[in-house]
Amino acid sequence: MMQSFTVVFAHGRESGPWGTKIRVLAKVAEKIGCRVLSRDDTDNRDPELRVARLIDDVKPINGPVVLVGSSMGGYVATVASQVVRPVGLFLMAPAFGLPGYANQTPLPISRELTIVHGWDDDIVSAE
């Protein structure tokens, strides 16, 4: 029997907890038996507070965790990974190196890491 994972989504600054990307990815995760949580940080634009909230939300989860983040959520998931130690990180256009973010080059810590980023992203450059 395959071990059950919990997939925790962290959305971007301008999006919400159930945007198009998250809905599509949640269906894939659920189809293979994962539990899915999508955090709502629409009340907060502070990336460091979002990191603290994510860490607090993941603490009570039993079993392996995969963190998924888009844009600011990618930054949040990466910084949180240093404490959470997820089995996987899936980052979409992670917002690294942006002004006002405490950690300009966060180190992702997980057994598996995938980063997807478009070359023509006008918010977060691929560099």
PDB file of C-alpha atoms in Angstrom:
ATOM      1  CA  MET A   1       0.000   0.000   0.000  1.00  0.00           C
ATOM      2  CA  MET A   2       1.305   3.446  -0.950  1.00  0.00           C
ATOM      3  CA  GLN A   3       2.004   5.876   1.879  1.00  0.00           C
ATOM      4  CA  SER A   4      -0.443   8.776   2.056  1.00  0.00           C
ATOM      5  CA  PHE A   5       0.974  12.261   1.570  1.00  0.00           C
ATOM      6  CA  THR A   6      -0.456  15.630   2.505  1.00  0.00           C
ATOM      7  CA  VAL A   7       0.006  18.257  -0.188  1.00  0.00           C
ATOM      8  CA  VAL A   8      -0.066  21.805   1.180  1.00  0.00           C
ATOM      9  CA  PHE A   9      -0.513  24.674  -1.286  1.00  0.00           C
ATOM     10  CA  ALA A  10       0.722  28.240  -0.704  1.00  0.00           C
ATOM     11  CA  HIS A  11      -0.746  30.727  -3.178  1.00  0.00           C
ATOM     12  CA  GLY A  12       0.798  33.894  -4.580  1.00  0.00           C
ATOM     13  CA  ARG A  13       0.296  37.460  -3.401  1.00  0.00           C
ATOM     14  CA  GLU A  14      -2.340  38.337  -6.000  1.00  0.00           C
ATOM     15  CA  SER A  15      -4.169  35.015  -6.089  1.00  0.00           C
ATOM     16  CA  GLY A  16      -6.231  32.956  -3.696  1.00  0.00           C
ATOM     17  CA  PRO A  17      -6.291  29.495  -2.166  1.00  0.00           C
ATOM     18  CA  TRP A  18      -8.310  27.878  -4.965  1.00  0.00           C
ATOM     19  CA  GLY A  19      -7.048  29.523  -8.158  1.00  0.00           C
ATOM     20  CA  THR A  20      -6.811  27.666 -11.461  1.00  0.00           C
ATOM     21  CA  LYS A  21      -3.335  26.173 -10.882  1.00  0.00           C
ATOM     22  CA  ILE A  22      -4.206  24.905  -7.426  1.00  0.00           C
ATOM     23  CA  ARG A  23      -7.541  23.405  -8.520  1.00  0.00           C
ATOM     24  CA  VAL A  24      -5.856  21.476 -11.343  1.00  0.00           C
ATOM     25  CA  LEU A  25      -2.958  20.257  -9.192  1.00  0.00           C
ATOM     26  CA  ALA A  26      -5.295  19.343  -6.311  1.00  0.00           C
ATOM     27  CA  LYS A  27      -7.246  17.021  -8.624  1.00  0.00           C
ATOM     28  CA  VAL A  28      -4.018  15.262  -9.615  1.00  0.00           C
ATOM     29  CA  ALA A  29      -2.927  14.905  -5.974  1.00  0.00           C
ATOM     30  CA  GLU A  30      -6.331  13.616  -4.837  1.00  0.00           C
ATOM     31  CA  LYS A  31      -6.466  11.148  -7.722  1.00  0.00           C
ATOM     32  CA  ILE A  32      -3.320   9.440  -6.415  1.00  0.00           C
ATOM     33  CA  GLY A  33      -4.647   9.402  -2.852  1.00  0.00           C
ATOM     34  CA  CYS A  34      -3.106  12.513  -1.334  1.00  0.00           C
ATOM     35  CA  ARG A  35      -4.817  14.717   1.190  1.00  0.00           C
ATOM     36  CA  VAL A  36      -4.899  18.333  -0.035  1.00  0.00           C
ATOM     37  CA  LEU A  37      -4.805  21.538   1.999  1.00  0.00           C
ATOM     38  CA  SER A  38      -4.812  24.972   0.413  1.00  0.00           C
ATOM     39  CA  ARG A  39      -4.016  27.800   2.771  1.00  0.00           C
ATOM     40  CA  ASP A  40      -5.793  31.153   2.561  1.00  0.00           C
ATOM     41  CA  ASP A  41      -3.423  34.079   2.972  1.00  0.00           C
ATOM     42  CA  THR A  42      -5.521  36.655   1.113  1.00  0.00           C
ATOM     43  CA  ASP A  43      -5.646  38.759   4.307  1.00  0.00           C
ATOM     44  CA  ASN A  44      -1.868  39.109   4.443  1.00  0.00           C
ATOM     45  CA  ARG A  45       0.789  40.360   2.013  1.00  0.00           C
ATOM     46  CA  ASP A  46       3.755  39.897   4.371  1.00  0.00           C
ATOM     47  CA  PRO A  47       5.834  36.940   3.123  1.00  0.00           C
ATOM     48  CA  GLU A  48       7.494  36.344   6.499  1.00  0.00           C
ATOM     49  CA  LEU A  49       4.162  36.160   8.332  1.00  0.00           C
ATOM     50  CA  ARG A  50       2.961  33.735   5.657  1.00  0.00           C
ATOM     51  CA  VAL A  51       6.024  31.553   6.336  1.00  0.00           C
ATOM     52  CA  ALA A  52       5.241  31.486  10.072  1.00  0.00           C
ATOM     53  CA  ARG A  53       1.595  30.615   9.376  1.00  0.00           C
ATOM     54  CA  LEU A  54       2.551  27.801   7.004  1.00  0.00           C
ATOM     55  CA  ILE A  55       4.928  26.285   9.545  1.00  0.00           C
ATOM     56  CA  ASP A  56       2.194  26.439  12.213  1.00  0.00           C
ATOM     57  CA  ASP A  57      -0.360  24.842   9.857  1.00  0.00           C
ATOM     58  CA  VAL A  58       1.960  21.958   8.950  1.00  0.00           C
ATOM     59  CA  LYS A  59       3.107  21.103  12.509  1.00  0.00           C
ATOM     60  CA  PRO A  60       0.044  18.977  13.409  1.00  0.00           C
ATOM     61  CA  ILE A  61       0.099  16.970  10.150  1.00  0.00           C
ATOM     62  CA  ASN A  62       1.011  13.319  10.602  1.00  0.00           C
ATOM     63  CA  GLY A  63       2.938  11.704   7.791  1.00  0.00           C
ATOM     64  CA  PRO A  64       4.903  13.037   4.834  1.00  0.00           C
ATOM     65  CA  VAL A  65       4.221  16.517   3.491  1.00  0.00           C
ATOM     66  CA  VAL A  66       4.731  17.999   0.037  1.00  0.00           C
ATOM     67  CA  LEU A  67       4.791  21.795  -0.140  1.00  0.00           C
ATOM     68  CA  VAL A  68       3.585  23.468  -3.327  1.00  0.00           C
ATOM     69  CA  GLY A  69       3.950  27.197  -3.877  1.00  0.00           C
ATOM     70  CA  SER A  70       3.335  29.695  -6.629  1.00  0.00           C
ATOM     71  CA  SER A  71       5.128  33.056  -6.854  1.00  0.00           C
ATOM     72  CA  MET A  72       5.155  34.468  -3.291  1.00  0.00           C
ATOM     73  CA  GLY A  73       3.851  31.070  -2.206  1.00  0.00           C
ATOM     74  CA  GLY A  74       6.963  29.512  -3.741  1.00  0.00           C
ATOM     75  CA  TYR A  75       9.122  31.752  -1.588  1.00  0.00           C
ATOM     76  CA  VAL A  76       6.971  30.933   1.455  1.00  0.00           C
ATOM     77  CA  ALA A  77       7.147  27.170   0.839  1.00  0.00           C
ATOM     78  CA  THR A  78      10.927  27.313   0.319  1.00  0.00           C
ATOM     79  CA  VAL A  79      11.652  29.272   3.484  1.00  0.00           C
ATOM     80  CA  ALA A  80       9.224  27.077   5.454  1.00  0.00           C
ATOM     81  CA  SER A  81      10.955  23.958   4.093  1.00  0.00           C
ATOM     82  CA  GLN A  82      13.953  24.789   6.262  1.00  0.00           C
ATOM     83  CA  VAL A  83      11.794  24.031   9.324  1.00  0.00           C
ATOM     84  CA  VAL A  84       9.119  21.682   7.934  1.00  0.00           C
ATOM     85  CA  ARG A  85      11.547  19.413   6.031  1.00  0.00           C
ATOM     86  CA  PRO A  86       8.961  18.211   3.477  1.00  0.00           C
ATOM     87  CA  VAL A  87       9.549  15.145   1.333  1.00  0.00           C
ATOM     88  CA  GLY A  88       8.894  17.288  -1.720  1.00  0.00           C
ATOM     89  CA  LEU A  89       8.782  20.879  -2.925  1.00  0.00           C
ATOM     90  CA  PHE A  90       7.005  21.872  -6.135  1.00  0.00           C
ATOM     91  CA  LEU A  91       7.604  25.546  -6.911  1.00  0.00           C
ATOM     92  CA  MET A  92       5.991  27.564  -9.696  1.00  0.00           C
ATOM     93  CA  ALA A  93       7.778  30.821 -10.522  1.00  0.00           C
ATOM     94  CA  PRO A  94       9.050  31.191  -6.953  1.00  0.00           C
ATOM     95  CA  ALA A  95       9.460  34.831  -5.932  1.00  0.00           C
ATOM     96  CA  PHE A  96      13.135  34.836  -5.024  1.00  0.00           C
ATOM     97  CA  GLY A  97      15.252  37.978  -4.918  1.00  0.00           C
ATOM     98  CA  LEU A  98      12.382  40.463  -4.718  1.00  0.00           C
ATOM     99  CA  PRO A  99      12.693  43.675  -2.706  1.00  0.00           C
ATOM    100  CA  GLY A 100      11.289  43.431   0.810  1.00  0.00           C
ATOM    101  CA  TYR A 101      11.775  39.687   1.190  1.00  0.00           C
ATOM    102  CA  ALA A 102      13.934  38.840   4.206  1.00  0.00           C
ATOM    103  CA  ASN A 103      15.713  35.901   2.587  1.00  0.00           C
ATOM    104  CA  GLN A 104      16.932  36.850  -0.886  1.00  0.00           C
ATOM    105  CA  THR A 105      18.294  33.397  -1.746  1.00  0.00           C
ATOM    106  CA  PRO A 106      16.382  30.831   0.313  1.00  0.00           C
ATOM    107  CA  LEU A 107      17.755  27.309   0.354  1.00  0.00           C
ATOM    108  CA  PRO A 108      15.101  24.681  -0.429  1.00  0.00           C
ATOM    109  CA  ILE A 109      15.293  21.642   1.815  1.00  0.00           C
ATOM    110  CA  SER A 110      13.419  18.523   0.702  1.00  0.00           C
ATOM    111  CA  ARG A 111      14.096  15.078  -0.663  1.00  0.00           C
ATOM    112  CA  GLU A 112      12.601  16.036  -4.045  1.00  0.00           C
ATOM    113  CA  LEU A 113      12.525  19.476  -5.697  1.00  0.00           C
ATOM    114  CA  THR A 114      10.887  20.647  -8.901  1.00  0.00           C
ATOM    115  CA  ILE A 115      10.842  24.247 -10.085  1.00  0.00           C
ATOM    116  CA  VAL A 116       8.738  25.387 -13.031  1.00  0.00           C
ATOM    117  CA  HIS A 117       9.253  28.912 -14.336  1.00  0.00           C
ATOM    118  CA  GLY A 118       8.301  30.686 -17.566  1.00  0.00           C
ATOM    119  CA  TRP A 119      10.995  32.581 -19.473  1.00  0.00           C
ATOM    120  CA  ASP A 120       8.727  35.592 -20.105  1.00  0.00           C
ATOM    121  CA  ASP A 121       7.387  36.062 -16.565  1.00  0.00           C
ATOM    122  CA  ASP A 122       7.017  39.821 -16.089  1.00  0.00           C
ATOM    123  CA  ILE A 123       6.625  39.688 -12.285  1.00  0.00           C
ATOM    124  CA  VAL A 124       9.376  37.262 -11.242  1.00  0.00           C
ATOM    125  CA  SER A 125      12.209  36.947 -13.750  1.00  0.00           C
ATOM    126  CA  ALA A 126      13.583  33.510 -14.517  1.00  0.00           C
ATOM    127  CA  GLU A 127      17.073  34.672 -13.515  1.00  0.00           C
TER     128      GLU A 127
END
